[in-house]
Structures are given as structure tokens and as C-alpha cells.
Tab-separated table of C-alpha atoms in Angstrom:
chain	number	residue	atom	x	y	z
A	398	UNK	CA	-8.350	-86.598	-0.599
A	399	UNK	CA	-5.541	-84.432	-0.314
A	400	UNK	CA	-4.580	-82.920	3.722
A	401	UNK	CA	-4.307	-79.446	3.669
A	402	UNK	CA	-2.818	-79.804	7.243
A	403	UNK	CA	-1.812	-82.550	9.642
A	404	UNK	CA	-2.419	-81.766	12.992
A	405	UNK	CA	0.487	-83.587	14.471
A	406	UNK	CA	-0.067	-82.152	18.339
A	407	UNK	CA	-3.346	-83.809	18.675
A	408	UNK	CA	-2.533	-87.038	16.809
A	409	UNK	CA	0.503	-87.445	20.069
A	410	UNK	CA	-2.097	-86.939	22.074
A	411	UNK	CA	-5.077	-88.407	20.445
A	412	UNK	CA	-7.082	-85.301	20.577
A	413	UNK	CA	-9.564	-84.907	17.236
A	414	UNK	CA	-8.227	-82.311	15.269
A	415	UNK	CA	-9.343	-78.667	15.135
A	416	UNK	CA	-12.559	-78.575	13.646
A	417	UNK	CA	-11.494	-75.155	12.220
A	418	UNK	CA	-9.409	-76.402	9.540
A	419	UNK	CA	-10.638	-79.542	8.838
A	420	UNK	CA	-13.709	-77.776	7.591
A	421	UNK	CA	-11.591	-75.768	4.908
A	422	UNK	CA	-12.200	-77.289	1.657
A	423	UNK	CA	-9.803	-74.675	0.010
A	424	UNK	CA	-6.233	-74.573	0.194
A	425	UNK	CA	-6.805	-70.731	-0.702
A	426	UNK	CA	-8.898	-68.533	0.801
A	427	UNK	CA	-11.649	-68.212	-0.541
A	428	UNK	CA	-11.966	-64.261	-1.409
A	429	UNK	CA	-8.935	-62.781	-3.480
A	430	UNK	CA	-7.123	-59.794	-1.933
A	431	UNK	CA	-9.167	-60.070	1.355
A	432	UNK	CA	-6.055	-57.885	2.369
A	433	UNK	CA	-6.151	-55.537	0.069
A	434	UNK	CA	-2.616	-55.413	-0.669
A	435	UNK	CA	-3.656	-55.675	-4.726
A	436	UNK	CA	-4.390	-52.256	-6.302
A	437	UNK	CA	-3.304	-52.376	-10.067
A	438	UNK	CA	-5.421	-49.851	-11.098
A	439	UNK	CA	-3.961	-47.099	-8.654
A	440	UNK	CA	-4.248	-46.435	-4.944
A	441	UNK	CA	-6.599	-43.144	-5.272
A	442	UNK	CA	-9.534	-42.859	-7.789
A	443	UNK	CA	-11.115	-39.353	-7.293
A	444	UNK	CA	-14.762	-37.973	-8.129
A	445	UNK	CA	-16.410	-41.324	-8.727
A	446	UNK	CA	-20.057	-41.229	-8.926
A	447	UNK	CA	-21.066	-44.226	-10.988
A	448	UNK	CA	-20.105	-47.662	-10.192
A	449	UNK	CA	-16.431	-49.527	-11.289
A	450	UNK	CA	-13.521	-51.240	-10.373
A	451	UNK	CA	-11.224	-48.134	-8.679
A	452	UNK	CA	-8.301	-48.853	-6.357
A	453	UNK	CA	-7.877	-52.981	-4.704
A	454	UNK	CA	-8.395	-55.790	-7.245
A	455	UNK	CA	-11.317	-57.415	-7.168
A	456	UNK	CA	-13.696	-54.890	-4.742
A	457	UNK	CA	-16.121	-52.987	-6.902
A	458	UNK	CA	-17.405	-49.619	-5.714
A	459	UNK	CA	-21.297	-49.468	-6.868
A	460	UNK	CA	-22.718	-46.578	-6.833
A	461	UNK	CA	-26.128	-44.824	-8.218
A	462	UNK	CA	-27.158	-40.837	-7.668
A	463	UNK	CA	-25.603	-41.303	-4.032
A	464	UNK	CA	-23.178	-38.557	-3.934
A	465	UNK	CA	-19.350	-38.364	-5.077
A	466	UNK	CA	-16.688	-40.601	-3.626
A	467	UNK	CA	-12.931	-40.538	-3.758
A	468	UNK	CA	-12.125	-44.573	-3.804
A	469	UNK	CA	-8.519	-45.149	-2.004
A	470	UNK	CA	-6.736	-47.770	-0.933
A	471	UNK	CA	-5.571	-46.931	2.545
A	472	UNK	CA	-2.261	-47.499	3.739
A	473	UNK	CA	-2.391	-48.166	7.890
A	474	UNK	CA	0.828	-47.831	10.477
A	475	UNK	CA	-1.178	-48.026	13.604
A	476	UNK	CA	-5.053	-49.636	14.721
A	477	UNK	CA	-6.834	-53.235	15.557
A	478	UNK	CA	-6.431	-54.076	11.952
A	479	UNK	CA	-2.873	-53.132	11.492
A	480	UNK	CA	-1.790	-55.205	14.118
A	481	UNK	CA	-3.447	-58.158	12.941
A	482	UNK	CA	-1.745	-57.671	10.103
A	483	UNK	CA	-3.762	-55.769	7.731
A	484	UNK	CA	-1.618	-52.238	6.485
A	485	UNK	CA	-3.940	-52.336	3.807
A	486	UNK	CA	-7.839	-51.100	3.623
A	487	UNK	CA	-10.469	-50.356	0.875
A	488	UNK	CA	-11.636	-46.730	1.595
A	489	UNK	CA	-14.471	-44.694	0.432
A	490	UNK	CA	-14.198	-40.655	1.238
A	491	UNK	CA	-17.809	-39.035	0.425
A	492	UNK	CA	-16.438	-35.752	-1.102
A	493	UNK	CA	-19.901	-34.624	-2.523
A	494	UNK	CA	-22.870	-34.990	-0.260
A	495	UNK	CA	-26.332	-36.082	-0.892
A	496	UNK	CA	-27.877	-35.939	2.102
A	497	UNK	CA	-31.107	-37.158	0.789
A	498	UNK	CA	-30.601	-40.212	-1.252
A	499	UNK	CA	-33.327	-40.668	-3.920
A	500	UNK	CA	-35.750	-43.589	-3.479
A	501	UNK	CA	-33.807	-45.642	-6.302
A	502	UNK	CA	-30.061	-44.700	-5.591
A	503	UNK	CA	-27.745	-46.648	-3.235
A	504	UNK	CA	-24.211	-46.898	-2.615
A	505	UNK	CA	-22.382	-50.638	-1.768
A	506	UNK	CA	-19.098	-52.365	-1.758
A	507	UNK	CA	-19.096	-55.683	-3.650
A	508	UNK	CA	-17.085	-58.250	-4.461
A	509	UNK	CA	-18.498	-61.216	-6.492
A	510	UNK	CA	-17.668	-64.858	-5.593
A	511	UNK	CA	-16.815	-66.445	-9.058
A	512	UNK	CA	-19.492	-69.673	-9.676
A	513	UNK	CA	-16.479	-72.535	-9.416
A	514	UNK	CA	-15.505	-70.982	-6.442
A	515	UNK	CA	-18.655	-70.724	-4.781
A	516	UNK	CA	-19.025	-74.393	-5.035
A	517	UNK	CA	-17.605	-75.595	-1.670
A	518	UNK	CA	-20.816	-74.273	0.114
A	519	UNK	CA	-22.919	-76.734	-1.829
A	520	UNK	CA	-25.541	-73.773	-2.596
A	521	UNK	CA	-28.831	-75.301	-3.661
A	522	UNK	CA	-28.477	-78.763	-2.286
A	523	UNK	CA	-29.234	-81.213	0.897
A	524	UNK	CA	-25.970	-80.315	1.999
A	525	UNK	CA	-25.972	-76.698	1.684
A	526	UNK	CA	-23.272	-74.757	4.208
A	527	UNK	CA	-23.730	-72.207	6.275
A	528	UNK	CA	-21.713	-69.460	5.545
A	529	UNK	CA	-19.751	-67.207	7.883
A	530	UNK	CA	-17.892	-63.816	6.889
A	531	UNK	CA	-15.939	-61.496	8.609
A	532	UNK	CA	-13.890	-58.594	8.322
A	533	UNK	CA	-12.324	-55.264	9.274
A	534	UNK	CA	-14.088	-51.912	9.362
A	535	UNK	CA	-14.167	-48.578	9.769
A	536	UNK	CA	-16.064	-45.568	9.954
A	537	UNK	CA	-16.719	-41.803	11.437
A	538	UNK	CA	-20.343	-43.065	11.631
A	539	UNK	CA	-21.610	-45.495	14.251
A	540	UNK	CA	-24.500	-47.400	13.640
A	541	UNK	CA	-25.853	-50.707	12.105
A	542	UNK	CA	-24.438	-51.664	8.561
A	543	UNK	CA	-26.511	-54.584	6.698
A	544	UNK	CA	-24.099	-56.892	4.693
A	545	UNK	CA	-25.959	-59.238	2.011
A	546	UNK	CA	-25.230	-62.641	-0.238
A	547	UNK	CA	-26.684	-61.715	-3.371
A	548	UNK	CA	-27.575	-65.044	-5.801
A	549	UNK	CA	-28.651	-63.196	-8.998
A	550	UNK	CA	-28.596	-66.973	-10.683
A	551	UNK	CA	-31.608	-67.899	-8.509
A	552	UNK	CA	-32.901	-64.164	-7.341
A	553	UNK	CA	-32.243	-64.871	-3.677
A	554	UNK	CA	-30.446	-63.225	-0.735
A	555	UNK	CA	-29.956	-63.507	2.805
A	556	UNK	CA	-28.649	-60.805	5.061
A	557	UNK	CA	-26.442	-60.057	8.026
A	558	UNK	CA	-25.940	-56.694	10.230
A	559	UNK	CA	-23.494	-55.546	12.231
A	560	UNK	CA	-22.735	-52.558	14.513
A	561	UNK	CA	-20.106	-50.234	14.508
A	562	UNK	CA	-19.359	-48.918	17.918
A	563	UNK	CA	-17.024	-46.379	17.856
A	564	UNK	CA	-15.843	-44.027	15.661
A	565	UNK	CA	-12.483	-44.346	13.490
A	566	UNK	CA	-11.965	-47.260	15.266
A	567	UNK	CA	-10.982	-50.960	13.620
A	568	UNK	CA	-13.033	-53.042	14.668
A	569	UNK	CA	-13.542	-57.245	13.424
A	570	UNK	CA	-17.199	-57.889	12.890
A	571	UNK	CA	-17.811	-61.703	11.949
A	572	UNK	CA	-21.317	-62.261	10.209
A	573	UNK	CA	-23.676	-65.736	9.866
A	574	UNK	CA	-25.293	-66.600	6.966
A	575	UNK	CA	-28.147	-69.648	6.742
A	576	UNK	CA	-27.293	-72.632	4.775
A	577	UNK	CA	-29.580	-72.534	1.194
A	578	UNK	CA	-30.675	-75.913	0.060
A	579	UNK	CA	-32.713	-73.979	-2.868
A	580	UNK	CA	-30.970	-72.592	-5.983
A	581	UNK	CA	-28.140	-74.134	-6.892
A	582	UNK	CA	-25.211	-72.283	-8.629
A	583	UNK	CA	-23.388	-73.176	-11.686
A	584	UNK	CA	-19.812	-74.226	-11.582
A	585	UNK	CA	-19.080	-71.724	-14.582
A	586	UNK	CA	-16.683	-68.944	-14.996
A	587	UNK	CA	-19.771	-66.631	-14.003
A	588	UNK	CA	-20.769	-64.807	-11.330
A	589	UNK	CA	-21.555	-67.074	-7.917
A	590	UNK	CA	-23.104	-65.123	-5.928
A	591	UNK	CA	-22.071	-61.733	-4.495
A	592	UNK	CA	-21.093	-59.844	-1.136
A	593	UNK	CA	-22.411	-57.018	-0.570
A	594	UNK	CA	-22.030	-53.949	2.094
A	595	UNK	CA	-24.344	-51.490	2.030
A	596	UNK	CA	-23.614	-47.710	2.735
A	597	UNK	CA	-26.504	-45.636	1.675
A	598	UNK	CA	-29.607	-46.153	0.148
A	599	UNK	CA	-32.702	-44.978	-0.537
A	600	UNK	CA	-36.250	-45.927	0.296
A	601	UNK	CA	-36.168	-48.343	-2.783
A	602	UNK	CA	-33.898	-50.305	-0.659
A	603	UNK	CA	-34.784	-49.980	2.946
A	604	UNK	CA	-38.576	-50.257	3.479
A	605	UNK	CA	-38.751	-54.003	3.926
A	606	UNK	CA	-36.588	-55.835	6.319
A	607	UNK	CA	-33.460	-57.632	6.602
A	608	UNK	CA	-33.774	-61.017	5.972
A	609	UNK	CA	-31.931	-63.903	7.997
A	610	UNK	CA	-33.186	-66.764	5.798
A	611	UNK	CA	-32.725	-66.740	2.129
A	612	UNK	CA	-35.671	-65.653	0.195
A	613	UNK	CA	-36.652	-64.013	-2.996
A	614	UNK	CA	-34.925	-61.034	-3.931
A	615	UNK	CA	-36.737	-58.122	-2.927
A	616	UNK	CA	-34.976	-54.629	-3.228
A	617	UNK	CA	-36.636	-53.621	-0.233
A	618	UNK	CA	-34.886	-55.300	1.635
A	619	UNK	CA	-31.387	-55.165	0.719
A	620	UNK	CA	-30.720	-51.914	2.816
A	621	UNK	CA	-33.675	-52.174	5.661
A	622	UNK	CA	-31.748	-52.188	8.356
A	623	UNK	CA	-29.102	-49.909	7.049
A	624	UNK	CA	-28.394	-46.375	9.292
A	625	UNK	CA	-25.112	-45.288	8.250
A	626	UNK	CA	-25.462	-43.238	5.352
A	627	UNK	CA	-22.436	-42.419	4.287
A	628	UNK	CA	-22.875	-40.621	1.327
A	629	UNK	CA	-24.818	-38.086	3.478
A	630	UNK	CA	-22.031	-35.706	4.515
A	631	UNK	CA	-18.489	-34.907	3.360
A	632	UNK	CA	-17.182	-36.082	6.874
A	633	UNK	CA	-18.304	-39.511	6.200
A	634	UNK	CA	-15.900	-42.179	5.498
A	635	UNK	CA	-15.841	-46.046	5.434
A	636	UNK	CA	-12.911	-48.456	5.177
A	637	UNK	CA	-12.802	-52.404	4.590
A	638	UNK	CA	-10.126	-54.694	4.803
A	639	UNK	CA	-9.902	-58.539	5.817
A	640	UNK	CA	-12.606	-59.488	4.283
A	641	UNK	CA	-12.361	-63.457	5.085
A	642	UNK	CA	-15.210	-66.094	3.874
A	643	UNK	CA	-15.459	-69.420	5.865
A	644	UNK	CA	-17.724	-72.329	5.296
A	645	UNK	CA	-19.232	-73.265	8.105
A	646	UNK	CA	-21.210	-71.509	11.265
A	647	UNK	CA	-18.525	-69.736	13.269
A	648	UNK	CA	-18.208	-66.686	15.849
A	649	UNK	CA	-14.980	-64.667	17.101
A	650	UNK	CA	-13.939	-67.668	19.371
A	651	UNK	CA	-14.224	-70.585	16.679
A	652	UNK	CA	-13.508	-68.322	13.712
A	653	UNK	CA	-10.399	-69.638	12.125
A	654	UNK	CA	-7.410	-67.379	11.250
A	655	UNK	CA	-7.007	-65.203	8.485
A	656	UNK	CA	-5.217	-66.652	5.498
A	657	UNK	CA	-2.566	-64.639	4.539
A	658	UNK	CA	-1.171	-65.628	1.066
A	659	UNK	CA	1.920	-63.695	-0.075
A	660	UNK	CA	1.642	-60.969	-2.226
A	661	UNK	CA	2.834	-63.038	-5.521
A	662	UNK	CA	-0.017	-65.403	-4.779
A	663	UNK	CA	-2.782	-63.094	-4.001
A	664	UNK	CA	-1.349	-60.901	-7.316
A	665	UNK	CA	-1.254	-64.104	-9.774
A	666	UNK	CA	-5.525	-64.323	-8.611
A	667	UNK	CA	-6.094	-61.087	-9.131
A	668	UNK	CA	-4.590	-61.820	-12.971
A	669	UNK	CA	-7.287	-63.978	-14.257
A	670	UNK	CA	-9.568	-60.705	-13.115
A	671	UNK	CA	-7.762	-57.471	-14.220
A	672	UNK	CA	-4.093	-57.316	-15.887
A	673	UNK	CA	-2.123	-53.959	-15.889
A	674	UNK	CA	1.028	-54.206	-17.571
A	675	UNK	CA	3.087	-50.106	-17.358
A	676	UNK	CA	4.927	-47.833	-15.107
A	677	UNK	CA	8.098	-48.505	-16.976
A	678	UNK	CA	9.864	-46.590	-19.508
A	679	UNK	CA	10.986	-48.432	-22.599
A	680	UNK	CA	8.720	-51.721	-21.108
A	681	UNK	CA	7.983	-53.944	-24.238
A	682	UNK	CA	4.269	-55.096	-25.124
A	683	UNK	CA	5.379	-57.284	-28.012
A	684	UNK	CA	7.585	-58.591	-30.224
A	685	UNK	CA	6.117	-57.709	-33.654
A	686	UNK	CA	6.272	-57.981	-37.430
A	687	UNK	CA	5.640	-55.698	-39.880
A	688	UNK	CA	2.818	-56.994	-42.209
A	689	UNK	CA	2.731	-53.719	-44.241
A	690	UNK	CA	4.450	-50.327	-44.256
A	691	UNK	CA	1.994	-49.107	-41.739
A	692	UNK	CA	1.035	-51.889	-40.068
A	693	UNK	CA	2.791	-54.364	-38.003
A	694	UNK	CA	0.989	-57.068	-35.573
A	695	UNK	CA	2.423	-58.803	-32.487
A	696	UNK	CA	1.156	-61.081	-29.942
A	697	UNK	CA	0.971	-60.223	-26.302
A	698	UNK	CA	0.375	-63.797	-23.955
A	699	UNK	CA	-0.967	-62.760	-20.589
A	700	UNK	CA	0.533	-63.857	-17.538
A	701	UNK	CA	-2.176	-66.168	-16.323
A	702	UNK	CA	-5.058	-67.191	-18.180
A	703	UNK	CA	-7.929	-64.875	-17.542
A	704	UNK	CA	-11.521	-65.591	-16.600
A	705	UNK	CA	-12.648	-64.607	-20.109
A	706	UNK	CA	-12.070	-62.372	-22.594
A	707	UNK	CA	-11.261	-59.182	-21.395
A	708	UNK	CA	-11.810	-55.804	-22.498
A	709	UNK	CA	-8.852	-53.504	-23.357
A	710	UNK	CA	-7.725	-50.114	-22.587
A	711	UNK	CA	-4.516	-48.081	-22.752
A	712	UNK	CA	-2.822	-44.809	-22.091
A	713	UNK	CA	-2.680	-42.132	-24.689
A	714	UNK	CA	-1.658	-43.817	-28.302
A	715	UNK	CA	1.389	-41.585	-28.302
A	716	UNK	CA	2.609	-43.255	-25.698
A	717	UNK	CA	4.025	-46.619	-27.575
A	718	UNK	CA	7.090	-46.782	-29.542
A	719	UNK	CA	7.771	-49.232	-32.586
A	720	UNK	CA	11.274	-49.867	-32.599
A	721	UNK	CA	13.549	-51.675	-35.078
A	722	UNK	CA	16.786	-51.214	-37.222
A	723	UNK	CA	17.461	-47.517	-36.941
A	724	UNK	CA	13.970	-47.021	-37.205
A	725	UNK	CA	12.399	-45.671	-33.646
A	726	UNK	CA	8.420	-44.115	-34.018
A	727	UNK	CA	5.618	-43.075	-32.305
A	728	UNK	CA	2.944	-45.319	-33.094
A	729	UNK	CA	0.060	-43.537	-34.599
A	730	UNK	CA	-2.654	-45.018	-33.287
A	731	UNK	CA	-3.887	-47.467	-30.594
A	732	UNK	CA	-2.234	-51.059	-29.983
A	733	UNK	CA	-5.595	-51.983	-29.624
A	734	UNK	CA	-5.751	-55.760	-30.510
A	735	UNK	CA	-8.652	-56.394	-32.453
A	736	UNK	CA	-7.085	-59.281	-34.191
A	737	UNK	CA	-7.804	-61.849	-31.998
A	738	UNK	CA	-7.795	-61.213	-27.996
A	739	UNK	CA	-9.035	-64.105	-25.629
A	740	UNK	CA	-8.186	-64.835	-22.426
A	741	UNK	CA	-5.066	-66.746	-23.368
A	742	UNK	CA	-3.575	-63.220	-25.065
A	743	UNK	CA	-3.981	-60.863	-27.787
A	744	UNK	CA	-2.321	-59.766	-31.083
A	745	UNK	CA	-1.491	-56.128	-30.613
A	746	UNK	CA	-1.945	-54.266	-34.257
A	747	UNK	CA	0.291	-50.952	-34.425
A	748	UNK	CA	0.376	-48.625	-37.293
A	749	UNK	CA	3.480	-46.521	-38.176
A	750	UNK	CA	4.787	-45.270	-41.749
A	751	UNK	CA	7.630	-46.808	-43.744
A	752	UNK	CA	7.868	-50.143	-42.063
A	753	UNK	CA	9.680	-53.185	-43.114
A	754	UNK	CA	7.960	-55.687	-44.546
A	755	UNK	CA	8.429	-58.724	-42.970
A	756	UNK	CA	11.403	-57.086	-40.537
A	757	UNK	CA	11.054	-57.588	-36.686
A	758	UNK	CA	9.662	-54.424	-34.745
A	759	UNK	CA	9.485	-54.149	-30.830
A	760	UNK	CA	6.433	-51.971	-29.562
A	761	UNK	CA	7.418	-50.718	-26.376
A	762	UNK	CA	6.599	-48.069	-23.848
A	763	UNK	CA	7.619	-44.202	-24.360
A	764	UNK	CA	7.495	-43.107	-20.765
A	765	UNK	CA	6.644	-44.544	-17.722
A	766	UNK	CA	3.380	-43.182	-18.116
A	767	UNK	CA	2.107	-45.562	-20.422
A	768	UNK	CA	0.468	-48.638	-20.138
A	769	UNK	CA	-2.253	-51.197	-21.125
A	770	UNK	CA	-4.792	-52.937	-19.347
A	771	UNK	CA	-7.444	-55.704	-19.730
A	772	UNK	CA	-10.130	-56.673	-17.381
A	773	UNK	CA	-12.465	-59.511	-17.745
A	774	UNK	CA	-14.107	-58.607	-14.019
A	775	UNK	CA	-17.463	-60.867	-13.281
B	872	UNK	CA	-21.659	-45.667	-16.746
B	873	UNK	CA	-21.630	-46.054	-20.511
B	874	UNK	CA	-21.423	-42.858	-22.703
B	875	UNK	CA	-20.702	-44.122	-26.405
B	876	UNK	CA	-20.040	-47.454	-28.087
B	877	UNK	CA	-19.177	-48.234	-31.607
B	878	UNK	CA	-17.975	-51.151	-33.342
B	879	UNK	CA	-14.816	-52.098	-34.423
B	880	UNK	CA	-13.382	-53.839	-37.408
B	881	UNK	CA	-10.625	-56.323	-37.433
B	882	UNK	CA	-8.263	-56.586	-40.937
B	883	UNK	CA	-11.011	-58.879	-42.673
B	884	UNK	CA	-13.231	-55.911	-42.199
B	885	UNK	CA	-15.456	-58.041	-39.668
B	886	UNK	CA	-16.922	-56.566	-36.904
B	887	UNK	CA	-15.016	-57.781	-34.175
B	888	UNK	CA	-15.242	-55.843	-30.914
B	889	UNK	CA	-16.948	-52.093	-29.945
B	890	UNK	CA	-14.759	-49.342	-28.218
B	891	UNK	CA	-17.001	-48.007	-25.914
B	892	UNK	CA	-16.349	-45.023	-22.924
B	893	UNK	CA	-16.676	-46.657	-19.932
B	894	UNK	CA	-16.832	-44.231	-16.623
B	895	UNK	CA	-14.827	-41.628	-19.284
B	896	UNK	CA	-12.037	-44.011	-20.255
B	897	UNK	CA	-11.898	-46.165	-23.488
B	898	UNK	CA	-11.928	-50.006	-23.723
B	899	UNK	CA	-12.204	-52.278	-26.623
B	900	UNK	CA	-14.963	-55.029	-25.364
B	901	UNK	CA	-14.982	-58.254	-27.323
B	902	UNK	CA	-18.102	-59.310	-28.421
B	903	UNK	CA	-18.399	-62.060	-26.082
B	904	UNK	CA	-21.019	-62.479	-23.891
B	905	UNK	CA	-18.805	-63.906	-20.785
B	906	UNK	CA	-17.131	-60.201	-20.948
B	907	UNK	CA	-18.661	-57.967	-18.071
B	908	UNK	CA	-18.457	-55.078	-20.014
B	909	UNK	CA	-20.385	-56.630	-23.320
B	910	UNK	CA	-22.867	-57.629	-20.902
B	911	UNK	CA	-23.277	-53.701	-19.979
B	912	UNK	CA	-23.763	-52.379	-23.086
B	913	UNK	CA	-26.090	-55.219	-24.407
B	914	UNK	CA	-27.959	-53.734	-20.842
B	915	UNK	CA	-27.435	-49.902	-22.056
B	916	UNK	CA	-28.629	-51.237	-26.151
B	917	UNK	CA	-31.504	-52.529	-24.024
B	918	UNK	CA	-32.846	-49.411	-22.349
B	919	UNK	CA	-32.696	-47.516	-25.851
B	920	UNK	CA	-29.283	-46.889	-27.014
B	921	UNK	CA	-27.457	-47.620	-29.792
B	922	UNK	CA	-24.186	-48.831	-30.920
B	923	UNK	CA	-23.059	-47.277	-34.038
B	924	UNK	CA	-21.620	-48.480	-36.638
B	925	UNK	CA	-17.819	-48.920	-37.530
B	926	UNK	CA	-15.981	-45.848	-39.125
């Protein structure tokens, strides 16, 4: 088994190593962008009301009939968490009230722990972990925030709550999670188990109680102890950052140190997830040939492999050149790849007029403004 | 939220993906059932809705 660090002080003096990081399995951390220094898709996402990826990589805003949200990704100079080294948060602004949440609608921050990387907690077995999670947060509101593991392979949960004392204040909450030796997950490119903090909801969600011990999903639950409600007034804000997962019962004296990874690494995990590629004028896509006068096809490999096969979108079709000889055209339609996209890359198809056969084209950018993006997101 | 969906054809003429609105922006999902999104709308064909055909 390969050290992930040798503790050299106490070997000189024959002390047993810090129990902290010997009980690491990962050399990474376990969530991506716990920072949340990754935001490919923008750092503002305005009027959201339904749920989606807006903002950091890999945080997913989930909202249903719980008011309207700008999604930002907050930028810090001063506070607890800046200090400790976080300048970067996960921010929801309620812009549109609803200051009665319907029995069915809630509002939550997830992030989803993919299944092979949910493994090193041993979920389902005699050997289960405990799990321990901690973070950043703030808020206008005070009050008692529930935080849930969510196993939709097995349809259990277990739940955590914390308090927020003061107001627009950072403060580090660290949360304990029971050990499950029931429902085990599948080392798959699927969905693990999830993380989620809960902001509003409605009775739906908060008429049972939180539960310590895994059990059964029940809906009821998920929210019970829940009195922030954020979505209830246009004052209301929350923000998120450091969001660390640890394997293993800890509390803020044993709880070992956030790992930083440098902004290359934590970007080159966030690539098997989501994949922007724009904000350049004249950037290429692909290297492609023409196949007919109006057609010509190139392939596009993406940077890392990607969880799956990803959806695609892009900017306005206008906004792609094909380029070759003395020739120099707006593409007329999308570079949508429907010849052949996996996670490995995708054969961009662009149609033009008066093409080449068989003649080299470049497809390429018109303006900064364009771009292309794929996301295979759990 | 999903508002439309409707297949796509690849140069065979095979139904190869749907470009569906997604929270008001357009993706092209693959028909492949690790894709998030192609999960979604099999849940949105599900509670009634339909994907149409391609053009």
C-alpha cells in the first residue's frame, strides 16, 4: 500500500503517527471544488427558479416552487473563511420571495458523491465508516440548518444539523454521520450517494424528524428540523464554501485540515463533470474536412475523459467560423455533433455552402462570445 | 425544468440524440442512459410528455 505521508517527527521520536491522516484513504479530497474556486459556467446565474448546475462546478442548486434565486459564486477579501483560505463561496440571493412554501416545494444545495468515489466509506458492509463533513457558511438568518446523506441506490438517509449563530458571519460547522452497514453502493460511474443542505421546505419535508441513524427514506424528514427559510424574504441569503468530507468520526479539534489542491487539479476533476471550452476570439473547436459542399465534420477530443456521455450545448450558431483557403464563413447551423459524441470526444458536423471536397477547414470561434459546452453531471 | 425535446438524426438518418430546452437553453442529450439529462426526460416522457419526432 502506497504512503500518502510519512510522518517523519514521530518516527524520531517513536510517537504513532497522527491518526488524522493515516485514516485518509484518498490522496484527493474527496469532494471536487470544496473551494469553490471552479465556476465554468459563469460566476452569476440570475432568476433561477428550477433546479441546475449555475455558477461552481459540481454544486447543484435544486429548487421546486420555492421562490427565485440569483446563484453566484462569491468572491471574499475579508471573514473566518477568507482567512482560512477560502476567497471563494457558493451563494444563493432569494430575489423573489415565497414566504409560504407549498407543502411539496423545497429548496437545497447538493452535490452528489460519484459511486467509485464513495467507496472508501465501505457503505453497506461490516466495516461501514462513519462519516464526518464540514464546511463554511453563511447567512442573514440564524437558526438550525439540517444537512442530509441521501443513498437513492438503497432509499436511505441519515441527517445532521447545525446552528448558525450570527448573522453574515463565517462560521466552520463540522457534522457526524453514523456508519451504514446496510445498502451497499455500486462502484459505477453513478451517483453514490448525495449531500444535501436544506434551505426551505415545505410541510412535505419537515413534519417528521431528523434522523441520526440511517433509515428509510422518508420525505418527511429530510427538512424536520430545518428553520431557516431562506427563500422566505428577499433579504435572505446563504453562502457555502469548504465543503470537506472525511472518513472517520471527527470534531473541530481532531478534524484534519482542509485539502487544498491547486486550481489545475481541482479544474482537471471538474472536466470529467462539465467541459466549457470559449471566451476567446478566433479559439478553434476542430480541425475539419469537408465531406460535401455544405457539410464538413471534425473531431473535437476532450481534455479528460468524462464520466459519460455528455450532453451538448453552444452559443448562438452564428457564432462559429469555417475557415480555409480564402474561404472564411459563418457556419449556418449548429456544430452540434451528432455523429458520434462519447465521453472520449465528439465529431463536430458544420454546414456552410461551396466547400471543398475533401480540403481541410478549421471551425473556430467568431467572437469571444462564443462557446460550447458538454456536461455529463451525475 | 424540461420544456421541449425532439429527436435528432445523425447522417445515416438514425435517430441518434434529442435536442431538448433545458432551464431555457438547448442541449443535444445522447441517448444514453448514464447521461443525467436522458435520464430527465425519460422522467418528463414518464409523467405524460412526449418527444417528437425528428424534422
Amino acid at each position: 500500500m502506497a504512503l500518502s505521508k510519512i510522518d517523519v517527527a514521530n518516527m524520531l521520536t517513536g510517537l504513532v503517527p497522527n491518526d488524522n491522516t493515516i485514516r485518509r484513504p484518498n490522496a484527493k479530497p474527496i469532494i471536487i471544488n470544496g473551494d469553490m474556486a471552479i465556476a465554468q459556467r459563469g460566476t452569476s446565474a440570475t432568476g433561477k427558479t428550477s433546479s441546475g448546475y449555475y455558477t461552481c462546478d459540481r454544486i447543484q442548486f435544486v429548487a421546486n416552487d420555492a421562490g427565485t434565486h440569483t446563484v453566484i459564486q462569491e468572491t471574499s477579501t475579508s471573514g473566518n473563511a477568507y482567512i482560512n483560505g477560502f476567497a471563494e463561496a457558493y451563494r444563493i440571493d432569494c430575489t423573489t420571495a415565497d414566504a409560504s412554501v407549498a407543502a411539496d416545494s423545497a429548496l437545497f444545495i447538493k452535490y452528489k458523491v460519484e459511486g467509485r468515489d464513495a467507496q472508501v466509506f465501505k457503505k453497506g458492509t461490516s466495516n461501514a465508516e462513519k462519516f464526518t463533513l464540514a464546511f463554511w457558511v453563511k447567512s442573514n438568518k440564524t437558526g438550525t440548518g439540517q444537512v442530509n446523506l441521501r443513498d437513492e441506490v438503497n432509499t436511505r438517509q441519515c441527517s445532521a444539523t447545525y446552528t448558525i449563530s450570527s448573522a453574515n458571519t463565517w462560521e466552520h460547522k463540522i457534522c457526524n454521520f453514523a456508519a451504514d452497514t446496510t445498502g451497499a453502493l455500486p462502484s459505477t460511474n453513478a451517483e453514490g450517494f448525495g449531500i444535501e443542505w436544506y434551505l426551505a421546505a415545505g410541510s412535505n419535508y419537515t413534519s417528521g424528524t431528523a434522523p441520526t441513524a440511517w433509515e428509510a427514506i422518508s420525505n418527511a424528514d429530510s427538512a424536520a428540523s430545518l428553520n431557516l427559510a431562506i427563500s422566505g424574504s428577499t433579504d435572505n441569503d446563504f453562502s457555502l464554501t469548504g465543503v470537506q468530507l472525511e472518513v472517520g468520526e471527527y470534531s473541530s479539534t481532531t478534524l484534519p485540515p482542509f485539502q487544498f489542491e491547486s486550481f489545475e487539479d481541482s479544474l482537471n476533476r471538474c472536466l470529467r463533470y462539465f467541459y466549457h471550452r470559449g471566451g476567446i476570439s478566433r479559439l478553434g473547436f476542430a480541425s475539419a474536412t469537408a465531406n460535401t459542399s455544405t457539410a464538413c465534420l471534425g473531431v473535437h477530443f476532450f481534455p479528460v475523459i468524462m464520466r459519460a456521455t455528455p450532453s451538448q450545448a453552444q452559443s448562438a450558431s452564428t457564432g462559429f467560423y469555417i475557415t480555409g483557403g480564402t474561404q472564411n464563413q459563418t457556419a449556418q447551423s449548429a456544430l452540434f455533433g451528432t455523429e458520434g459524441i462519447s465521453k472520449y470526444g465528439v465529431t463536430l458536423n458544420a454546414t456552410g455552402s461551396s466547400l471543398n471536397v475533401g480540403y481541410g477547414y478549421w471551425l473556430n470561434a467568431v467572437d469571444s462570445t462564443a462557446y460550447m459546452q458538454w456536461s455529463a453531471e451525475l | 425544468m424540461i420544456t421541449s425535446a425532439r429527436y435528432k438524426n445523425n447522417l445515416l438518418g438514425e435517430k441518434s440524440s434529442i435536442e431538448a430546452v433545458i432551464n431555457d437553453k438547448t442541449w443535444i442529450v445522447p441517448l444514453d442512459e448514464e447521461n443525467a439529462d436522458y435520464q430527465a426526460i425519460l422522467q418528463w416522457v414518464a409523467e405524460g410528455n412526449t418527444i417528437a419526432e425528428a424534422d
